[in-house]
């Protein structure tokens, strides 16, 4: 075999090549999902470099490079990249930089209402409200003017919750004033808007909180309907927890009054065949789950028993008992306990009323 003899320089190069790590040949990406996952990791890396830089100069250089890229508006509306924009908001150093982000956030002819209800841009809006709500200016007026629509939107509700949480007392009063009595009644039992009212009750000062609690209590004329929904029960629990002694007493009296009312809850499944024929088309047929969640036939103290065994209303009864004990309202607590004592064994075996027995 005729082997070509290598020179000393070539042998030295081969020795160096053996010391270098080998990563193998480059492979083509067959799945675009891998590209998206890699891009997401890059976004996290950029956000980390912005928030935890080795120097302030490095952060500013990276911030300006992203701002000059011309893709800010697209990044606001892209999953993963909107996290980078949120980091840019938190690490911005001047109102001019934040104004640049707001301009990119709104894009072409977009309002703050549309941005608040956008599944990607809303993340950026929430970050702005958490950090620099004082610089939102007229955009706060847009939130207040459309608070009812935004609060009922699944994506927009967390945005107005941030307005209620981080806004000034004047902003919170304007948010409450934007709701009429009829709107409050509908919002209290709305599965999404209820969280906005809960946030208002937690964030407002004592005077405004009592005003909201009174509005919520007076708006929920049909206490039975409000208690039977998860949304209404939560709002009433917050009203009892954060309201004044007068509010707690009023809710306790409403429970007592409901317990004294005779209620006809006879549904389609309890009727005879003749009654079913005459009632067809006039009465709603309840499903098994609806019948389970509905209040049973109640009369007198049995109404309070039905409340205590209901999967949503039981939490309000428990809250009333806790607050009357904590505030020293013995008269209201004694009345409720006397109504429940005859049914203590029935309550003890209920999956929902057991907590009331312990209370």
Coordinates of C-alpha atoms in Angstrom, one line a residue:
X1 CA 0.0 0.0 0.0
X2 CA 1.4 3.3 -1.1
X3 CA 0.8 5.7 1.8
X4 CA 1.3 9.4 1.3
X5 CA 3.8 10.7 3.8
X6 CA 2.5 13.7 5.8
X7 CA 4.6 16.6 6.7
X8 CA 5.2 17.7 10.3
X9 CA 2.7 20.7 9.9
X10 CA -0.1 18.4 8.6
X11 CA 0.5 16.0 11.5
X12 CA 0.2 18.9 14.0
X13 CA -3.1 20.1 12.4
X14 CA -4.5 16.5 12.7
X15 CA -3.5 16.5 16.4
X16 CA -5.3 19.8 17.0
X17 CA -8.4 18.4 15.2
X18 CA -8.5 15.5 17.6
X19 CA -8.6 17.8 20.6
X20 CA -11.6 19.8 19.2
X21 CA -15.1 18.5 20.2
X22 CA -17.2 17.0 17.4
X23 CA -20.9 17.7 17.4
X24 CA -21.7 15.7 14.3
X25 CA -23.2 16.9 11.1
X26 CA -26.0 19.5 11.1
X27 CA -29.5 18.0 10.8
X28 CA -32.5 19.6 9.1
X29 CA -35.5 20.5 11.3
X30 CA -38.4 18.3 10.2
X31 CA -41.0 19.6 12.7
X32 CA -41.9 23.3 12.9
X33 CA -43.0 22.7 16.5
X34 CA -39.3 22.4 17.5
X35 CA -38.6 25.8 15.9
X36 CA -41.4 27.4 18.0
X37 CA -40.1 25.7 21.2
X38 CA -36.6 27.0 20.5
X39 CA -38.0 30.5 19.8
X40 CA -39.8 30.4 23.1
X41 CA -36.6 29.6 24.9
X42 CA -34.8 32.4 23.1
X43 CA -37.6 34.8 24.3
X44 CA -37.0 33.7 27.9
X45 CA -33.3 34.2 27.5
X46 CA -33.8 37.8 26.2
X47 CA -36.2 38.6 29.1
X48 CA -33.7 37.3 31.6
X49 CA -30.9 39.4 30.0
X50 CA -33.1 42.5 30.3
X51 CA -34.1 41.9 33.9
X52 CA -30.9 40.5 35.2
X53 CA -28.0 42.1 33.2
X54 CA -24.4 42.2 34.1
X55 CA -24.4 46.0 33.7
X56 CA -26.8 48.8 33.1
X57 CA -25.1 49.6 29.8
X58 CA -25.7 46.1 28.6
X59 CA -29.4 46.3 29.4
X60 CA -29.8 49.6 27.6
X61 CA -28.0 48.4 24.5
X62 CA -30.2 45.3 24.3
X63 CA -33.4 47.4 25.0
X64 CA -32.5 49.8 22.3
X65 CA -31.7 47.1 19.8
X66 CA -35.1 45.5 20.3
X67 CA -36.8 48.9 20.0
X68 CA -35.0 49.7 16.8
X69 CA -35.8 46.3 15.2
X70 CA -39.2 47.6 14.0
X71 CA -41.1 44.5 15.3
X72 CA -42.4 45.9 18.6
X73 CA -46.1 45.8 17.4
X74 CA -45.8 42.3 16.1
X75 CA -44.1 41.2 19.3
X76 CA -46.9 42.6 21.4
X77 CA -49.4 40.3 19.5
X78 CA -47.2 37.1 19.6
X79 CA -47.2 34.5 22.3
X80 CA -43.8 34.4 24.0
X81 CA -42.6 37.6 22.5
X82 CA -45.1 39.6 24.5
X83 CA -43.2 38.4 27.6
X84 CA -40.1 40.2 26.2
X85 CA -42.2 43.4 25.8
X86 CA -43.4 43.0 29.5
X87 CA -39.7 42.8 30.5
X88 CA -39.0 45.9 28.5
X89 CA -41.8 47.8 30.3
X90 CA -40.4 46.8 33.7
X91 CA -36.8 47.7 32.8
X92 CA -37.6 51.0 30.9
X93 CA -35.9 54.1 32.3
X94 CA -37.9 57.0 30.8
X95 CA -41.5 57.9 29.9
X96 CA -40.4 58.2 26.2
X97 CA -39.5 54.5 26.1
X98 CA -42.8 53.6 27.6
X99 CA -44.7 55.8 25.2
X100 CA -42.9 54.0 22.4
X101 CA -44.3 50.7 23.7
X102 CA -47.8 52.0 24.1
X103 CA -47.7 53.2 20.5
X104 CA -46.6 49.7 19.3
X105 CA -49.2 48.1 21.6
X106 CA -52.1 49.9 20.0
X107 CA -50.7 49.5 16.5
X108 CA -52.8 50.9 13.6
X109 CA -56.1 52.4 14.7
X110 CA -56.5 50.1 17.7
X111 CA -58.1 51.3 21.0
X112 CA -57.1 50.4 24.4
X113 CA -60.4 48.4 24.8
X114 CA -59.4 46.2 21.8
X115 CA -55.9 45.7 23.3
X116 CA -57.4 44.8 26.7
X117 CA -59.6 42.1 25.1
X118 CA -56.8 40.7 22.8
X119 CA -55.4 37.4 24.1
X120 CA -51.8 38.4 23.6
X121 CA -51.8 42.2 23.9
X122 CA -53.7 42.1 27.2
X123 CA -50.6 40.6 28.9
X124 CA -48.7 43.8 28.0
X125 CA -51.6 46.0 29.1
X126 CA -51.7 44.2 32.5
X127 CA -47.9 44.7 33.0
X128 CA -48.3 48.4 32.2
X129 CA -51.1 48.8 34.8
X130 CA -49.1 46.9 37.4
X131 CA -46.0 49.1 37.0
X132 CA -46.8 52.5 35.5
X133 CA -50.6 53.0 35.7
X134 CA -50.0 56.7 36.4
X135 CA -48.7 57.1 32.8
X136 CA -51.7 55.6 31.1
X137 CA -53.5 59.0 31.0
X138 CA -56.6 59.0 28.8
X139 CA -56.4 55.2 28.4
X140 CA -57.8 54.9 31.9
X141 CA -60.8 56.9 30.8
X142 CA -61.3 54.3 28.0
X143 CA -61.3 51.5 30.6
X144 CA -63.8 53.2 32.7
X145 CA -66.1 54.1 29.8
X146 CA -66.1 50.4 28.7
X147 CA -65.7 48.7 32.1
X148 CA -69.0 46.8 31.8
X149 CA -68.1 45.2 28.5
X150 CA -64.5 44.5 29.4
X151 CA -65.4 43.1 32.9
X152 CA -67.6 40.5 31.2
X153 CA -64.9 39.5 28.7
X154 CA -62.8 36.4 29.7
X155 CA -59.6 38.1 28.5
X156 CA -60.4 41.7 29.4
X157 CA -61.6 41.0 33.0
X158 CA -58.1 40.6 34.5
X159 CA -57.2 44.0 32.9
X160 CA -59.9 46.0 34.7
X161 CA -59.1 44.0 37.8
X162 CA -55.6 45.5 37.6
X163 CA -57.2 48.9 37.2
X164 CA -59.2 48.3 40.4
X165 CA -56.2 47.0 42.2
X166 CA -53.5 49.5 41.3
X167 CA -55.7 52.6 40.5
X168 CA -56.1 55.6 42.7
X169 CA -59.1 56.1 45.0
X170 CA -60.6 58.4 42.4
X171 CA -60.3 55.8 39.7
X172 CA -62.0 53.2 41.9
X173 CA -64.9 55.5 42.6
X174 CA -65.4 56.2 38.9
X175 CA -65.4 52.4 38.3
X176 CA -68.2 51.9 40.8
X177 CA -70.1 54.9 39.4
X178 CA -70.0 53.3 35.9
X179 CA -72.3 50.6 37.1
X180 CA -76.0 51.1 37.6
X181 CA -78.0 49.1 40.1
X182 CA -79.3 46.8 37.4
X183 CA -75.7 46.3 36.1
X184 CA -74.5 45.4 39.5
X185 CA -77.1 42.7 39.9
X186 CA -76.2 41.2 36.6
X187 CA -72.5 41.4 37.2
X188 CA -72.7 39.8 40.6
X189 CA -73.9 36.5 39.1
X190 CA -71.9 36.8 35.9
X191 CA -69.2 34.0 35.8
X192 CA -66.5 36.5 34.7
X193 CA -67.5 40.0 35.9
X194 CA -67.9 38.7 39.4
X195 CA -64.1 38.6 39.8
X196 CA -63.9 42.3 39.0
X197 CA -66.4 43.1 41.8
X198 CA -64.4 40.9 44.2
X199 CA -61.3 42.8 43.4
X200 CA -63.1 46.1 44.0
X201 CA -64.2 44.9 47.4
X202 CA -60.6 43.9 48.3
X203 CA -58.9 47.1 47.0
X204 CA -61.2 50.0 48.0
X205 CA -61.0 52.0 51.2
X206 CA -63.5 51.4 54.0
X207 CA -66.0 54.1 52.9
X208 CA -66.1 53.0 49.3
X209 CA -66.1 49.3 50.3
X210 CA -69.3 49.8 52.4
X211 CA -70.9 51.7 49.5
X212 CA -70.1 48.8 47.1
X213 CA -71.3 46.2 49.7
X214 CA -74.6 48.0 50.2
X215 CA -75.1 48.3 46.4
X216 CA -74.3 44.5 46.0
X217 CA -76.7 43.5 48.8
X218 CA -79.5 45.8 47.6
X219 CA -79.0 44.7 44.0
X220 CA -79.3 41.0 44.7
X221 CA -83.0 41.1 45.5
X222 CA -83.4 37.4 44.8
X223 CA -80.9 36.2 47.4
X224 CA -81.9 32.6 46.7
X225 CA -80.8 33.0 43.0
X226 CA -77.6 34.8 43.9
X227 CA -76.6 32.2 46.5
X228 CA -77.3 29.3 44.1
X229 CA -74.5 30.4 41.7
X230 CA -70.8 30.2 42.3
X231 CA -70.3 33.8 41.2
X232 CA -73.0 35.3 43.3
X233 CA -72.0 33.3 46.4
X234 CA -68.4 34.5 46.1
X235 CA -69.4 38.2 45.8
X236 CA -71.7 37.9 48.8
X237 CA -68.9 36.2 50.8
X238 CA -66.6 39.1 50.0
X239 CA -69.3 41.6 50.9
X240 CA -69.7 39.9 54.3
X241 CA -66.0 39.6 54.9
X242 CA -65.0 43.2 54.0
X243 CA -68.3 45.0 54.8
X244 CA -69.3 46.8 58.0
X245 CA -71.2 45.2 60.9
X246 CA -74.4 46.7 59.4
X247 CA -73.8 44.8 56.1
X248 CA -73.2 41.5 58.0
X249 CA -76.4 42.1 60.1
X250 CA -78.4 42.8 56.9
X251 CA -77.2 39.6 55.2
X252 CA -78.0 37.6 58.3
X253 CA -81.5 39.1 58.3
X254 CA -81.9 38.2 54.7
X255 CA -81.1 34.6 55.4
X256 CA -83.6 34.6 58.3
X257 CA -86.2 36.2 56.1
X258 CA -85.5 33.6 53.3
X259 CA -85.9 30.8 55.9
X260 CA -89.4 32.2 56.8
X261 CA -90.6 32.2 53.2
X262 CA -92.6 29.3 51.8
X263 CA -91.2 28.3 48.5
X264 CA -92.7 26.1 45.8
X265 CA -89.9 24.3 44.1
X266 CA -91.9 21.5 42.5
X267 CA -90.2 20.6 39.2
X268 CA -91.2 18.5 36.2
X269 CA -89.9 15.2 37.7
X270 CA -92.1 15.5 40.8
X271 CA -95.3 15.9 38.8
X272 CA -98.0 13.3 38.1
X273 CA -98.6 12.2 34.5
X274 CA -101.6 14.5 34.2
X275 CA -99.7 17.4 35.5
X276 CA -96.9 16.7 33.1
X277 CA -99.3 16.7 30.1
X278 CA -100.8 20.0 31.1
X279 CA -97.4 21.5 31.9
X280 CA -95.5 20.4 28.7
X281 CA -94.0 23.4 27.0
X282 CA -94.6 25.6 30.0
X283 CA -92.0 24.4 32.4
X284 CA -88.3 23.8 32.1
X285 CA -87.2 20.2 32.4
X286 CA -84.3 20.0 34.9
X287 CA -81.3 17.7 34.3
X288 CA -79.9 15.5 37.1
X289 CA -77.1 18.0 37.8
X290 CA -79.6 20.9 37.9
X291 CA -81.9 19.0 40.2
X292 CA -78.9 18.2 42.5
X293 CA -77.8 21.8 42.6
X294 CA -81.3 23.3 43.0
X295 CA -82.7 24.0 46.4
X296 CA -85.1 21.3 47.6
X297 CA -88.7 22.0 48.8
X298 CA -88.3 24.3 51.8
X299 CA -90.6 25.7 54.4
X300 CA -89.6 27.7 57.5
X301 CA -86.3 26.7 59.0
X302 CA -85.8 24.0 56.3
X303 CA -84.8 26.8 53.9
X304 CA -81.7 27.5 56.0
X305 CA -81.0 23.8 56.0
X306 CA -81.3 23.8 52.2
X307 CA -78.8 26.7 52.0
X308 CA -76.4 24.9 54.2
X309 CA -76.4 21.7 52.1
X310 CA -76.1 23.6 48.8
X311 CA -72.7 23.4 47.1
X312 CA -72.5 27.2 46.7
X313 CA -74.8 28.7 49.3
X314 CA -73.1 26.8 52.1
X315 CA -70.0 29.0 51.9
X316 CA -72.1 32.1 52.5
X317 CA -73.8 30.6 55.6
X318 CA -70.3 29.6 56.9
X319 CA -69.0 33.2 56.3
X320 CA -72.0 34.7 58.2
X321 CA -71.4 32.4 61.2
X322 CA -67.7 33.3 61.2
X323 CA -68.2 37.0 60.9
X324 CA -70.9 37.2 63.5
X325 CA -68.6 35.4 65.9
X326 CA -65.6 37.6 65.1
X327 CA -67.5 40.8 65.3
X328 CA -69.4 39.9 68.4
X329 CA -72.9 39.9 66.8
X330 CA -74.3 37.3 69.2
X331 CA -77.9 38.0 68.5
X332 CA -77.7 37.2 64.7
X333 CA -75.4 34.3 65.4
X334 CA -77.8 32.8 68.0
X335 CA -80.8 33.1 65.7
X336 CA -79.0 31.2 62.9
X337 CA -77.6 28.6 65.2
X338 CA -81.1 27.9 66.8
X339 CA -82.5 27.4 63.3
X340 CA -79.7 24.9 62.4
X341 CA -79.5 22.9 65.7
X342 CA -82.5 20.6 65.0
X343 CA -80.7 19.4 61.8
X344 CA -77.2 19.0 63.1
X345 CA -77.0 15.3 62.3
X346 CA -78.3 15.8 58.8
X347 CA -75.7 18.6 58.3
X348 CA -72.9 16.5 59.7
X349 CA -73.2 13.8 57.0
X350 CA -73.6 16.3 54.1
X351 CA -70.4 16.8 52.0
X352 CA -71.1 20.6 52.0
X353 CA -72.6 21.3 55.4
X354 CA -70.0 19.6 57.5
X355 CA -67.9 22.8 57.7
X356 CA -71.0 24.6 59.1
X357 CA -71.3 22.1 61.9
X358 CA -67.6 22.6 62.8
X359 CA -68.2 26.4 62.8

